[in-house]
XYZ file of C-alpha atoms in Angstrom:
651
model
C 0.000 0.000 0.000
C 1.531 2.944 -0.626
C 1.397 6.635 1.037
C -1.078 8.138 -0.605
C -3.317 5.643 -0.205
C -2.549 5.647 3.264
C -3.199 9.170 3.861
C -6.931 8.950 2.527
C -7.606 5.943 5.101
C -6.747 8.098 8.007
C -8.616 10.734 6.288
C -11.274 8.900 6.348
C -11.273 7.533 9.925
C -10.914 10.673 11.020
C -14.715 10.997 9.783
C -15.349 7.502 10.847
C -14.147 7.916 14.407
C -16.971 9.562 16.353
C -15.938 13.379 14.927
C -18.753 15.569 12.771
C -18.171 18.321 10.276
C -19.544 21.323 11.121
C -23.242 21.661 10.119
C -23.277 18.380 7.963
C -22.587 14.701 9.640
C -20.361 12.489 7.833
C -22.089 9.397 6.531
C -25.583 10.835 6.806
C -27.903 9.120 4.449
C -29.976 11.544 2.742
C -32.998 10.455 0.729
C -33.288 11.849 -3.032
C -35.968 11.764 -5.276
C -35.294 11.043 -8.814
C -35.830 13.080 -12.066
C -34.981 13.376 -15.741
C -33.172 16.418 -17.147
C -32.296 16.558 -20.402
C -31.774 12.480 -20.891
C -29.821 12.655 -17.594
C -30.786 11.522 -13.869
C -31.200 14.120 -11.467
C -31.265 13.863 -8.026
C -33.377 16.387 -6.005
C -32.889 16.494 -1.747
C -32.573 18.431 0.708
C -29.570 19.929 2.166
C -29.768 21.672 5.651
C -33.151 22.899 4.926
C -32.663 24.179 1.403
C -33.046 22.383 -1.786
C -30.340 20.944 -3.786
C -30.031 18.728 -6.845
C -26.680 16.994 -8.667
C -27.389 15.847 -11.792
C -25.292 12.601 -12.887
C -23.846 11.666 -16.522
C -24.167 8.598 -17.822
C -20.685 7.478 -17.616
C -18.562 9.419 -15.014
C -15.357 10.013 -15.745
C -12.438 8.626 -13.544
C -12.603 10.999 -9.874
C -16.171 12.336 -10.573
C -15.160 15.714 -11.538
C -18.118 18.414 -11.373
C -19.644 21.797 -11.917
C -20.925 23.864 -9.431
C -23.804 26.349 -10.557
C -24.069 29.443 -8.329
C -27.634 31.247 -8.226
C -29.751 30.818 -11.772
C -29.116 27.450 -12.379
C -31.215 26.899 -15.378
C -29.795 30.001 -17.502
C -27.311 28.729 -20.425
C -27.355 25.639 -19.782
C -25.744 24.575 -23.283
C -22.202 24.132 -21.514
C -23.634 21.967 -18.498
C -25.216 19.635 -21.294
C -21.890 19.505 -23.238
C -19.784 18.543 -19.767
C -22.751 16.189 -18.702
C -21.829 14.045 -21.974
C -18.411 13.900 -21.381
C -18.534 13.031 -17.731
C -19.215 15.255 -15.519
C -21.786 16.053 -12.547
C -23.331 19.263 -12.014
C -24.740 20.714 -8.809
C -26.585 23.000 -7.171
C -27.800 23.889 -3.687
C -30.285 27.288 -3.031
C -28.245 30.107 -1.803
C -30.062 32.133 -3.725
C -30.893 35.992 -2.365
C -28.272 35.703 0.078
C -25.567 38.012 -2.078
C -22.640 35.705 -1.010
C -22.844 36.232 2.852
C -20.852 33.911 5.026
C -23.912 32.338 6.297
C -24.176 30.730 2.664
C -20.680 30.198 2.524
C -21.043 28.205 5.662
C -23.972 25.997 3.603
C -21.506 25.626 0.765
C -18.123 24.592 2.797
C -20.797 21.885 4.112
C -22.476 20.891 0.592
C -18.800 20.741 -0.661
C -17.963 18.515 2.330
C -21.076 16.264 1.734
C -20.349 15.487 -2.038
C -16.615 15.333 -1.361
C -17.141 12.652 1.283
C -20.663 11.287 0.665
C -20.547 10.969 -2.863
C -16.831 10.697 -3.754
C -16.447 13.990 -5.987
C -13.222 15.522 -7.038
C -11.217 17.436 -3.981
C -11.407 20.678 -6.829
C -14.779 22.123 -8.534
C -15.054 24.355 -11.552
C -17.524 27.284 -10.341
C -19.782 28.452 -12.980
C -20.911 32.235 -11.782
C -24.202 34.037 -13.570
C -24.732 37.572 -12.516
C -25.098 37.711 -8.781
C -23.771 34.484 -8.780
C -20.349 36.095 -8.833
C -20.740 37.142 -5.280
C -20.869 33.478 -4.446
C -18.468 31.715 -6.359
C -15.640 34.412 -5.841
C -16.652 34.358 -2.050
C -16.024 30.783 -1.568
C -13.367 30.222 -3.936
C -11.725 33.321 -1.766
C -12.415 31.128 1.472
C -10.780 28.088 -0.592
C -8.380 28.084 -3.184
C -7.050 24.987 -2.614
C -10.554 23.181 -3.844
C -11.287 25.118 -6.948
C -10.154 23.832 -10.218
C -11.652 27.068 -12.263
C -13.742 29.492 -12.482
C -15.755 30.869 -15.147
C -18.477 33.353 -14.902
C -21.152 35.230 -16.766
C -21.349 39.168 -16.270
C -20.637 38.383 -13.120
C -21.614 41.129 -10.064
C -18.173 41.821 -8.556
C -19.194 45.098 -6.361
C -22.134 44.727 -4.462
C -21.678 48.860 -4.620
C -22.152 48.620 -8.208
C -24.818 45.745 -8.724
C -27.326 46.165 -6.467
C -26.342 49.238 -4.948
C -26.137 51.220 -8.053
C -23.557 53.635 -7.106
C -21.821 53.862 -9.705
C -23.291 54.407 -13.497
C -25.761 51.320 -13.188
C -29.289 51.925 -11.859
C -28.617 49.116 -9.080
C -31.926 47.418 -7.645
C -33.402 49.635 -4.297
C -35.120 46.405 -3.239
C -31.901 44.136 -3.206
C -29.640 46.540 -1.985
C -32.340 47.033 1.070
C -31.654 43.247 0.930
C -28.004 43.183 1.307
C -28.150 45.971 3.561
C -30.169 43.853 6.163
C -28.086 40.863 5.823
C -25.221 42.047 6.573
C -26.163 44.584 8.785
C -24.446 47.694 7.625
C -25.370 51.045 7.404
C -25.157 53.148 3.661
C -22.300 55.086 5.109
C -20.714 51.981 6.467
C -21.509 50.238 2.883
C -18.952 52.657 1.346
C -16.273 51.008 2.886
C -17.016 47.319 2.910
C -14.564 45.169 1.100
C -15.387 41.750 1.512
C -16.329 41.563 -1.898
C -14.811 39.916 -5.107
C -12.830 42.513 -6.049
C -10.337 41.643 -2.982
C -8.692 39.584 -1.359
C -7.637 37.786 -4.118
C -3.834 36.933 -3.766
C -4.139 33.476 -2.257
C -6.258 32.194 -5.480
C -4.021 33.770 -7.592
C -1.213 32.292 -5.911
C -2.873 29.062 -6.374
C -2.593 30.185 -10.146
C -6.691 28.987 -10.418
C -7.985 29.876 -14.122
C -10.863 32.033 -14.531
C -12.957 32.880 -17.592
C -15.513 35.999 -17.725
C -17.816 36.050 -20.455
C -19.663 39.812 -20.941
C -21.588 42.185 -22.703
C -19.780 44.967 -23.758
C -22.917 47.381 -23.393
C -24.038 45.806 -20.168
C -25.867 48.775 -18.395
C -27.102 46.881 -15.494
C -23.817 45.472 -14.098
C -21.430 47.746 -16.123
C -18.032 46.109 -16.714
C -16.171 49.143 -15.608
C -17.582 48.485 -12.202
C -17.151 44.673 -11.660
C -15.496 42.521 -14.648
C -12.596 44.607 -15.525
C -11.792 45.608 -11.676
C -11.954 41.844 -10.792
C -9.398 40.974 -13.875
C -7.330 43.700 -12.981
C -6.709 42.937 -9.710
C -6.165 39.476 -10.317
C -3.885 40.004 -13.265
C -1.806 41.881 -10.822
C -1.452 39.387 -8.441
C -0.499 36.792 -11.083
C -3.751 34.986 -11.734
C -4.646 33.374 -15.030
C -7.357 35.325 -16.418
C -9.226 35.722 -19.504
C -11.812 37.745 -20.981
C -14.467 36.843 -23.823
C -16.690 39.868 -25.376
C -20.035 38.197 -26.330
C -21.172 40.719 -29.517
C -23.331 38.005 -31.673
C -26.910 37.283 -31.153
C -29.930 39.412 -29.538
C -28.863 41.272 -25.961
C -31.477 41.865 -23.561
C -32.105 43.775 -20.194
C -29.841 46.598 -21.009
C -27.182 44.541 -22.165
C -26.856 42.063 -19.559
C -28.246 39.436 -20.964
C -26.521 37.904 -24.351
C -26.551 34.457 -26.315
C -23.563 32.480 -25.364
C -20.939 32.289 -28.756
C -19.679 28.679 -29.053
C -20.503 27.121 -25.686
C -18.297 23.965 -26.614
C -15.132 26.429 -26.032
C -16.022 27.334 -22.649
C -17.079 23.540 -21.701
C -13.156 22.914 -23.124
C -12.223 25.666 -20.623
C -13.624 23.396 -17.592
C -12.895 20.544 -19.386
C -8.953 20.700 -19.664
C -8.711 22.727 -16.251
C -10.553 19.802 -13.937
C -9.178 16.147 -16.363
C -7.351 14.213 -15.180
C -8.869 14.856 -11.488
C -6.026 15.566 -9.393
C -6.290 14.379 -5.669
C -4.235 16.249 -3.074
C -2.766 14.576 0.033
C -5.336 14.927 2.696
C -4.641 17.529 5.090
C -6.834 15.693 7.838
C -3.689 12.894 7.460
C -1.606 15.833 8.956
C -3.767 16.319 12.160
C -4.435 15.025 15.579
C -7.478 16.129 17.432
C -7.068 14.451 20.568
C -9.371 15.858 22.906
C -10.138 18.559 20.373
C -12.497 21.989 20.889
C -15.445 20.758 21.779
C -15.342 22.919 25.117
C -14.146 26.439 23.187
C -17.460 26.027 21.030
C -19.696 25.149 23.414
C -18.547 28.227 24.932
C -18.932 30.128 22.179
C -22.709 28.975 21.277
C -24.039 29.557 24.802
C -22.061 32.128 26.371
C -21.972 34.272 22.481
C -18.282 35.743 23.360
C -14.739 33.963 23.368
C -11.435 35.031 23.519
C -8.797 33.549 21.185
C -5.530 33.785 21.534
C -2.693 33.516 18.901
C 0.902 32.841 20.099
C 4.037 32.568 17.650
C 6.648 34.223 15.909
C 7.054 36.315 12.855
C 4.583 33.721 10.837
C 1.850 33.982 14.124
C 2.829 38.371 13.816
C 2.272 38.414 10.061
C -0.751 38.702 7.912
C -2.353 35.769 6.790
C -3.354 32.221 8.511
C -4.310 34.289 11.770
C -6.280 36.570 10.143
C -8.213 33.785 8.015
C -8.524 32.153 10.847
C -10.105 34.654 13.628
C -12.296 35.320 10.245
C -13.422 31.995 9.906
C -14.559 31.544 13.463
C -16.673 35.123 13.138
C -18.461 33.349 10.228
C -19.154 30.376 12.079
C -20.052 31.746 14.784
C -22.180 34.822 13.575
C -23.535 35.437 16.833
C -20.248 35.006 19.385
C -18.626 38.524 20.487
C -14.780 37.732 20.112
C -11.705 39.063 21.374
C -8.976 38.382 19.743
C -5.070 38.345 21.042
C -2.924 38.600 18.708
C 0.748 37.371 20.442
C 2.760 37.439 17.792
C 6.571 38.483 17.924
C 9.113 37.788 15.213
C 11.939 35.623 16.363
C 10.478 34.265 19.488
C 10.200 30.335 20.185
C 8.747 28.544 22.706
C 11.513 29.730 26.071
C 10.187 33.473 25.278
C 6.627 32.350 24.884
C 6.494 30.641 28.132
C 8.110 33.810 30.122
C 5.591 35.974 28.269
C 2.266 34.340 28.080
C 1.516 36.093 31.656
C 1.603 39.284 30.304
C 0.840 39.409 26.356
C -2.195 36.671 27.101
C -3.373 36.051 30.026
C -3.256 39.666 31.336
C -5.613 40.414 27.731
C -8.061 37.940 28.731
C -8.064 34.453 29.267
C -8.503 32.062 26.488
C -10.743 30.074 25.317
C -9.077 28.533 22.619
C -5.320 28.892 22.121
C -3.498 28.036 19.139
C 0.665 27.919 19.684
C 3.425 27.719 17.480
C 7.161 27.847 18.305
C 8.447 25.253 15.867
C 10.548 27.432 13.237
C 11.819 29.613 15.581
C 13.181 27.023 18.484
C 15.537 25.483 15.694
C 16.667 28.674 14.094
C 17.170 30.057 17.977
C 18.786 26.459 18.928
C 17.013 25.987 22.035
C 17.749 21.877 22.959
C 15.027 19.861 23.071
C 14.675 19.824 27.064
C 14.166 23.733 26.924
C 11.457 22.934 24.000
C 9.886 20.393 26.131
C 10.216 22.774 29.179
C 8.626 25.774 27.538
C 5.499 24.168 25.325
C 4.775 22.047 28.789
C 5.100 24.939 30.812
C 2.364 27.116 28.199
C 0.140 24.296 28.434
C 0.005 24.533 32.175
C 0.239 27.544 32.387
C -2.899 28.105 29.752
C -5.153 25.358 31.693
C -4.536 26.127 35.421
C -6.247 29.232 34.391
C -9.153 27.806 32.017
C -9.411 23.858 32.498
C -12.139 23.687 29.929
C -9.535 25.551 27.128
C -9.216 24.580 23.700
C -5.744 24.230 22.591
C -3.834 23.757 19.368
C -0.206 23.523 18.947
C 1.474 23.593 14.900
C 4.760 23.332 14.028
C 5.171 25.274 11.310
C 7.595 23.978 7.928
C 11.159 25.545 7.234
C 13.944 24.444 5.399
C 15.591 22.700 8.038
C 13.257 20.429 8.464
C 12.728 19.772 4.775
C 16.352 18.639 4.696
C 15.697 16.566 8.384
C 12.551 14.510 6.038
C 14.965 14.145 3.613
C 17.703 12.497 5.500
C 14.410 10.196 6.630
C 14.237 12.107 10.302
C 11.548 13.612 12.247
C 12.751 16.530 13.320
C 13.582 17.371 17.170
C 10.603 20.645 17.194
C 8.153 18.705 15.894
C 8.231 15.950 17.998
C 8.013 17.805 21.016
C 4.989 19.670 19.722
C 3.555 16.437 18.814
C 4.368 14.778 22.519
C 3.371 17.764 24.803
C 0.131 18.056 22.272
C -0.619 14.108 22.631
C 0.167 14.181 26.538
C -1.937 17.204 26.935
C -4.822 15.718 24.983
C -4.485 19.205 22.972
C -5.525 19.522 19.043
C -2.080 19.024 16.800
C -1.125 19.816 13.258
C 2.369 18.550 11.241
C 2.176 21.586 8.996
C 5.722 20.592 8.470
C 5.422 17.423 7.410
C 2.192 18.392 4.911
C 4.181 20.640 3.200
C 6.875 18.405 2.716
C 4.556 15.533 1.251
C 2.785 18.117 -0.682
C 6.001 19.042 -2.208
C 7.613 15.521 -2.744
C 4.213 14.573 -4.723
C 4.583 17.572 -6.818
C 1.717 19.379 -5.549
C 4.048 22.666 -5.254
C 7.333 23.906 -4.809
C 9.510 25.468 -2.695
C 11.424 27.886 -4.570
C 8.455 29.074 -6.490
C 5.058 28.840 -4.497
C 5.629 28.148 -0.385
C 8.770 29.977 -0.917
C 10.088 31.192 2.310
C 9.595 30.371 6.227
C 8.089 33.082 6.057
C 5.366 31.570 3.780
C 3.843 33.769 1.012
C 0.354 33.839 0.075
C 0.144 30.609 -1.191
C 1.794 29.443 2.258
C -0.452 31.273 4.272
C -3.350 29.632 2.327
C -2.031 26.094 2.823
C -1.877 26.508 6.674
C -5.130 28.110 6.938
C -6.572 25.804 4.952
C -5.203 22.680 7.452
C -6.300 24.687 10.475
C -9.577 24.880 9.202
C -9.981 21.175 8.567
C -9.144 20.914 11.973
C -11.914 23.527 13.139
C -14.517 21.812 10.705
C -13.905 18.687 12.780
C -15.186 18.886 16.059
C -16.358 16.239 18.956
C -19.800 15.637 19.365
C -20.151 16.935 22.299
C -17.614 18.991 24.918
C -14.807 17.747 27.471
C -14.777 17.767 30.873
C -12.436 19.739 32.272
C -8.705 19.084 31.732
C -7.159 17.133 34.599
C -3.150 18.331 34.760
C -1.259 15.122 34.821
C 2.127 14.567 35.981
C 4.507 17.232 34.616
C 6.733 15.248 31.881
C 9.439 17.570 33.219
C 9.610 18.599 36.971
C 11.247 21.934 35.638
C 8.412 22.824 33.462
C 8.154 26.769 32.913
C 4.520 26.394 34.272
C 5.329 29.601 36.626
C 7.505 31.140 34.357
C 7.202 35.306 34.221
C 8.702 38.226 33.598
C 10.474 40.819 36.315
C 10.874 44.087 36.313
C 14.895 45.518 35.718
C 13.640 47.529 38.803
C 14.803 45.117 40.991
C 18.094 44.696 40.197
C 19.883 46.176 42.848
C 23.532 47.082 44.160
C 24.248 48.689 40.189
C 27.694 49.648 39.551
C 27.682 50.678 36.033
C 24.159 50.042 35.171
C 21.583 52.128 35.066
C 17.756 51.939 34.523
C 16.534 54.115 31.253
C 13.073 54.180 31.639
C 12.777 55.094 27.964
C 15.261 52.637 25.832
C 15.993 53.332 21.907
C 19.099 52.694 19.700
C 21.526 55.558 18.774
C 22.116 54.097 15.493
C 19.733 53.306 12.604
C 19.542 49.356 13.093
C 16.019 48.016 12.998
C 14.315 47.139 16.487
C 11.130 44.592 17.198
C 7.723 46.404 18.859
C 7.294 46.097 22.284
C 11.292 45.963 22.634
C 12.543 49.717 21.918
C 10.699 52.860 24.190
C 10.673 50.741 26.952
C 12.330 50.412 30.026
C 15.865 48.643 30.062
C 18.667 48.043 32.528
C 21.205 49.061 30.234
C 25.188 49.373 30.411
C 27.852 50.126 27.634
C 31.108 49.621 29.825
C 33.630 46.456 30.768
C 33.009 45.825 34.648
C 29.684 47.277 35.323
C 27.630 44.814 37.706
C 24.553 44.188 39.086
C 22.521 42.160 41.812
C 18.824 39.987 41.331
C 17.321 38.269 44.082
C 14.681 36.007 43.144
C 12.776 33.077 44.549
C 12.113 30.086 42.411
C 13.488 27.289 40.263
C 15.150 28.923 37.465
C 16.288 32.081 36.248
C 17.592 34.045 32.993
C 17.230 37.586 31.411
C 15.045 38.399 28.012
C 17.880 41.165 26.484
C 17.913 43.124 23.492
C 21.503 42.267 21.311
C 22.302 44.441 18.798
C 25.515 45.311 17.192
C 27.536 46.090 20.254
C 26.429 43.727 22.408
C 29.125 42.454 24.448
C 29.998 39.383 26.654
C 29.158 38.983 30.500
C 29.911 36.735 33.849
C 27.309 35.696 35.795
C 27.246 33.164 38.965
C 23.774 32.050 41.101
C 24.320 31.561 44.951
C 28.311 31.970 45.013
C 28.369 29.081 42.295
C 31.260 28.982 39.731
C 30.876 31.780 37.254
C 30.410 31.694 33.605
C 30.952 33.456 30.813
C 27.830 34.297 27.823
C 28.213 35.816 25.054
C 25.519 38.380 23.741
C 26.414 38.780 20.378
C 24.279 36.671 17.754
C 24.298 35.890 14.459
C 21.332 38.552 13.781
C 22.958 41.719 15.942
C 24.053 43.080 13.459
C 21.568 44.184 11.674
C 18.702 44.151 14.219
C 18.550 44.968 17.983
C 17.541 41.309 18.656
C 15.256 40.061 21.428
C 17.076 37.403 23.060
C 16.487 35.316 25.982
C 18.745 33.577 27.766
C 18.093 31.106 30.399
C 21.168 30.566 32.826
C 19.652 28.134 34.941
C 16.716 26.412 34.814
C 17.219 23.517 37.466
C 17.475 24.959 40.953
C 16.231 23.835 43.862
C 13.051 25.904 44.752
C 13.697 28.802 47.326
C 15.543 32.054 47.522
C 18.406 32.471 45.310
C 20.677 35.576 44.161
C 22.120 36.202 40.629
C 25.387 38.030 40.054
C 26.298 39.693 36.701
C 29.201 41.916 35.349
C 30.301 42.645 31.956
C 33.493 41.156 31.011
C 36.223 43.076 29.114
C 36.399 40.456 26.060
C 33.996 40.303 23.464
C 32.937 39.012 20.212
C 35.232 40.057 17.372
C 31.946 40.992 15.097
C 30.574 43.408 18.353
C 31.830 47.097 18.011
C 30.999 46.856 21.977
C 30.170 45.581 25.349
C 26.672 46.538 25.667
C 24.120 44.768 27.768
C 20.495 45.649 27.832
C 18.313 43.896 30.210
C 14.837 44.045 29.182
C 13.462 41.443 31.609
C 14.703 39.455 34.280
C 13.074 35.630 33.676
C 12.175 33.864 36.721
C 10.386 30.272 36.696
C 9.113 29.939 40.204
């Protein structure tokens, strides 16, 4: 058996194993009633109250690739007959008046789910868009790149400004744009600057390179080109999407233009045809995730109490834009009714040691979390904390997160790199991810091996490196495939919610579960040192937020020294090294001193945030630090700085 194939079997008992999508049960039986259309069976239900219909060729071809029809169903239906002969299914579900809200885009993420799993269709559908139907088919295919094999679409409504607000040269529709108005509950002032429309967010399909085809009259009055069509195509031409454009000027137009007779519908059934055969089936991304005890408590929270707090806590790739923000989007969809508060805890080049030491004060002291999702995986290799410190931290979050909410959701990813690309290769698991997988297995917390899904991904030649994930930093495309993982995970949820966590045994008796920061106030007997209440560089190098304008316990010169008393278990300082950061000599208790150096790899072109543990294994009680800068230094410094930001104390 090979690995693909084993990939879809834990897909599938992932479904199998007592877990529902949202909104539509896996391996519900739904009864159909049977019809003829056109010489073909058709197969009429319904789906979460609203009715729905596939139609079904007479010889499928190999994957059961399919069109899905968005609002209008029975207009031009010349192509639909053309791709019905040569294999394909066609679908439908009634969305229709909703303008592409999320609330239908919830209906369609579960009517995709259903024929995906239920019925075996292709992972990717070619979206066929008439008129408003643009609003739908651009909204979901927005919300998921990754499924959508193309897209074509008939004047399509881009700007719900222009079509049916008519605020631009079309005379809009008063009733429908009281419609949309209502549904999504905006104001006209607040209209003017809505932008979840078509128009945007449109650089993780187009990093997905998905084709799309508009078809439109040239003298269409009633959704004017200008206003949706051309925007949409150049936006996504921008962005390096594969678009193209087909004037229809034969035949009789209609309703001012916006409706026209469809020139040579065989070319635009090729269109689908060659962008969806062969079907192409993607490694699973539910093989890439463990739900242990999963988030059943987080949304039972959310549906009675209607408010959570999530919290977000990683590096540069938590900071940036992307999976976060698709994410805290996706749960305000779901959700509709739930007041959130987000925290966003995000600091470039931060791992798990730094997390652990700050969770007190850039979480917990925001508001306590009802679901967590944690990250540290990139950064604790490129920082080279050992794998005890890894284990120490990511244990000590965990406890840290549930002594305060027992009934939190949790979900810990470890995020790809090239490092661990070149670990895979070499046939190892690498040390980060392991540890995220053990602490999120002991902890019964959610888990996903984004790592190892972008790896496979790449090795079956589902992307590359160089040219679509391209960076640690991953770009739009990147982004998309994490979000898109994450959400699997989200769509699969226990049937009902956990008790509350019961802490077991620390795996590590050192575990930073009452790990902190400490003022530099504290220091005491400062020779050299001094506190600046206000700390920024003198020179031009780049500094991270929260880590310049603050307060720092900062000396320049050899032999400056300074006292911390502290009571606890371990101790270290969170500094800032930048390009003259020098060396120092510390000693705990009267214990042999030794010597750190400051100076990494990075200080010289950023005014790093560094933390430094320097001993995280004493016996619990009161214990005194002792630290002086030393005279030698690293030959790249042009100093002996050190800036104490923090001291670290695990108590």
């Amino acid at each position: 058996m090979d690995r693909n194939t084993v990939k879809w079997i834990l897909s599938l008992l992932y479904i199998l194993a007592g877990f529902e999508v949202f909104g539509q049960s896996g391996g519900k039986n739904i009864p159909e009633a049977l019809t003829n259309w056109k010489g073909f069976e058709k197969h009429e239900f319904e789906f979460e109250n609203r009715n729905a219909w596939y139609v079904k060729p007479n010889q499928a071809l190999p994957g059961n690739p399919w069109v899905w029809r968005a609002h209008f169903p029975t207009w031009h239906t010349e192509m639909d007959s053309i791709l019905l002969t040569r294999g394909f299914h066609i679908v439908y579900v009634n969305t229709n008046d909703m303008f592409g809200h999320p609330k239908a885009m919830q209906v369609w993420d579960d009517f995709y789910d259903y024929l995906v799993r239920e019925k075996q269709f292709a992972p990717k559908v070619a979206l066929e868009g008439v008129s408003r139907g643009g609003l739908y088919v651009y909204g979901w295919a927005k919300r998921n790149p990754d499924k959508v094999s193309c897209i074509y679409a008939e004047a399509p409504v881009c700007d719900p400004k222009s079509w049916p607000g008519g605020k631009g040269k079309g005379p809009g529709s008063e009733k429908d744009w009281a419609s949309w108005l209502e549904q999504y509950g905006l104001t006209e002032k607040e209209a003017e600057s809505f932008n979840d429309t078509p128009l945007n967010d449109l650089s993780g399909l187009a990093a997905f390179k998905v084709p799309i085809l508009h078809v439109i009259g040239l003298e269409d009055k009633l959704v004017p080109p200008a206003e949706n069509s051309d925007l949409l195509v150049q936006n996504y031409l921008k962005l390096g999407g594969p678009v193209s454009v087909y004037p229809m000027t034969r035949g009789e137009q209609t309703l001012e233009g916006h409706h026209f007779s469809i020139e040579h519908p065989e070319f635009f059934a090729n269109f689908i045809y060659e962008n969806s055969v062969p079907v192409q089936k993607p490694l699973p991304s539910s093989a890439y995730i463990e739900v242990n005890q999963g988030l059943g408590n987080a949304y039972e929270k959310f549906k009675t109490a209607k408010r959570g707090t999530v919290a977000f806590l990683g590096g540069s790739i938590t900071h940036n834009p992307g999976w976060r923000n698709k994410t805290a989007q996706y749960l305000q969809e779901h959700f509709r009714e739930t007041e959130f508060t987000f925290i966003t805890a995000g600091i470039p080049s931060l791992g798990s040691t730094p997390h652990a030491f700050r969770f007190e004060k850039d979480v917990l002291s925001k508001g306590i979390p009802d679901l967590l999702f944690v990250e540290a995986a990139v950064n604790d290799r490129t920082n080279g904390f050992t794998e005890k410190a890894q284990i120490r931290a990511l244990e000590g979050i965990l406890r840290q997160m549930y002594f305060k909410n027992p009934k939190a959701g949790t979900v810990i990813m470890a995020f790809a790199d090239p490092d661990k690309n070149a670990d895979y290769d070499d046939g190892k698991e690498p040390v980060e991810v392991a540890v995220h997988q053990k602490i999120a297995s002991y902890y019964g917390a959610s888990y996903i091996n984004l790592a190892k899904e972008v790896y496979d991904k790449m090795k079956a030649g589902e992307f590359s490196w160089k040219y679509d994930f391209k960076d640690l930093h991953p770009s739009p495309f990147g982004q998309e495939i994490y979000f898109q993982t994450i959400k699997e995970l989200l769509r699969l949820t226990p049937e009902q919610a956990y008790k509350d966590i019961e802490l077991p045994t620390a795996i590590d008796k050192f575990s930073y579960e009452k790990a902190g920061y400490r003022p530099v106030a504290e220091a005491k007997k400062l020779a050299g040192f001094k506190v600046d209440p206000n700390w920024k560089p003198k020179d031009n190098v780049s500094t991270r937020e929260g880590f310049v304008n603050v307060s720092m316990l900062v000396s320049e010169s050899a032999g400056s020294s300074f006292e911390f008393d502290f009571k606890g278990q371990g101790v270290g300082i969170a500094i800032i090294s930048g390009p003259d950061a020098g060396k120092v000599s510390y000693s705990i208790d009267g214990k042999k001193a030794q010597t750190l150096d400051l100076f990494t790899q990075w200080s010289t072109q950023l005014h790093l945030p560094w933390y430094l543990m320097l001993n995280d294994g004493l016996l619990s009680g009161k214990h005194t630090l002792k630290l002086s800068i030393v005279s030698d230094k690293n030959e790249k410094s042009i100093g002996n700085a050190c800036r104490v930001v923090y001291f670290l104390v695990n108590e």
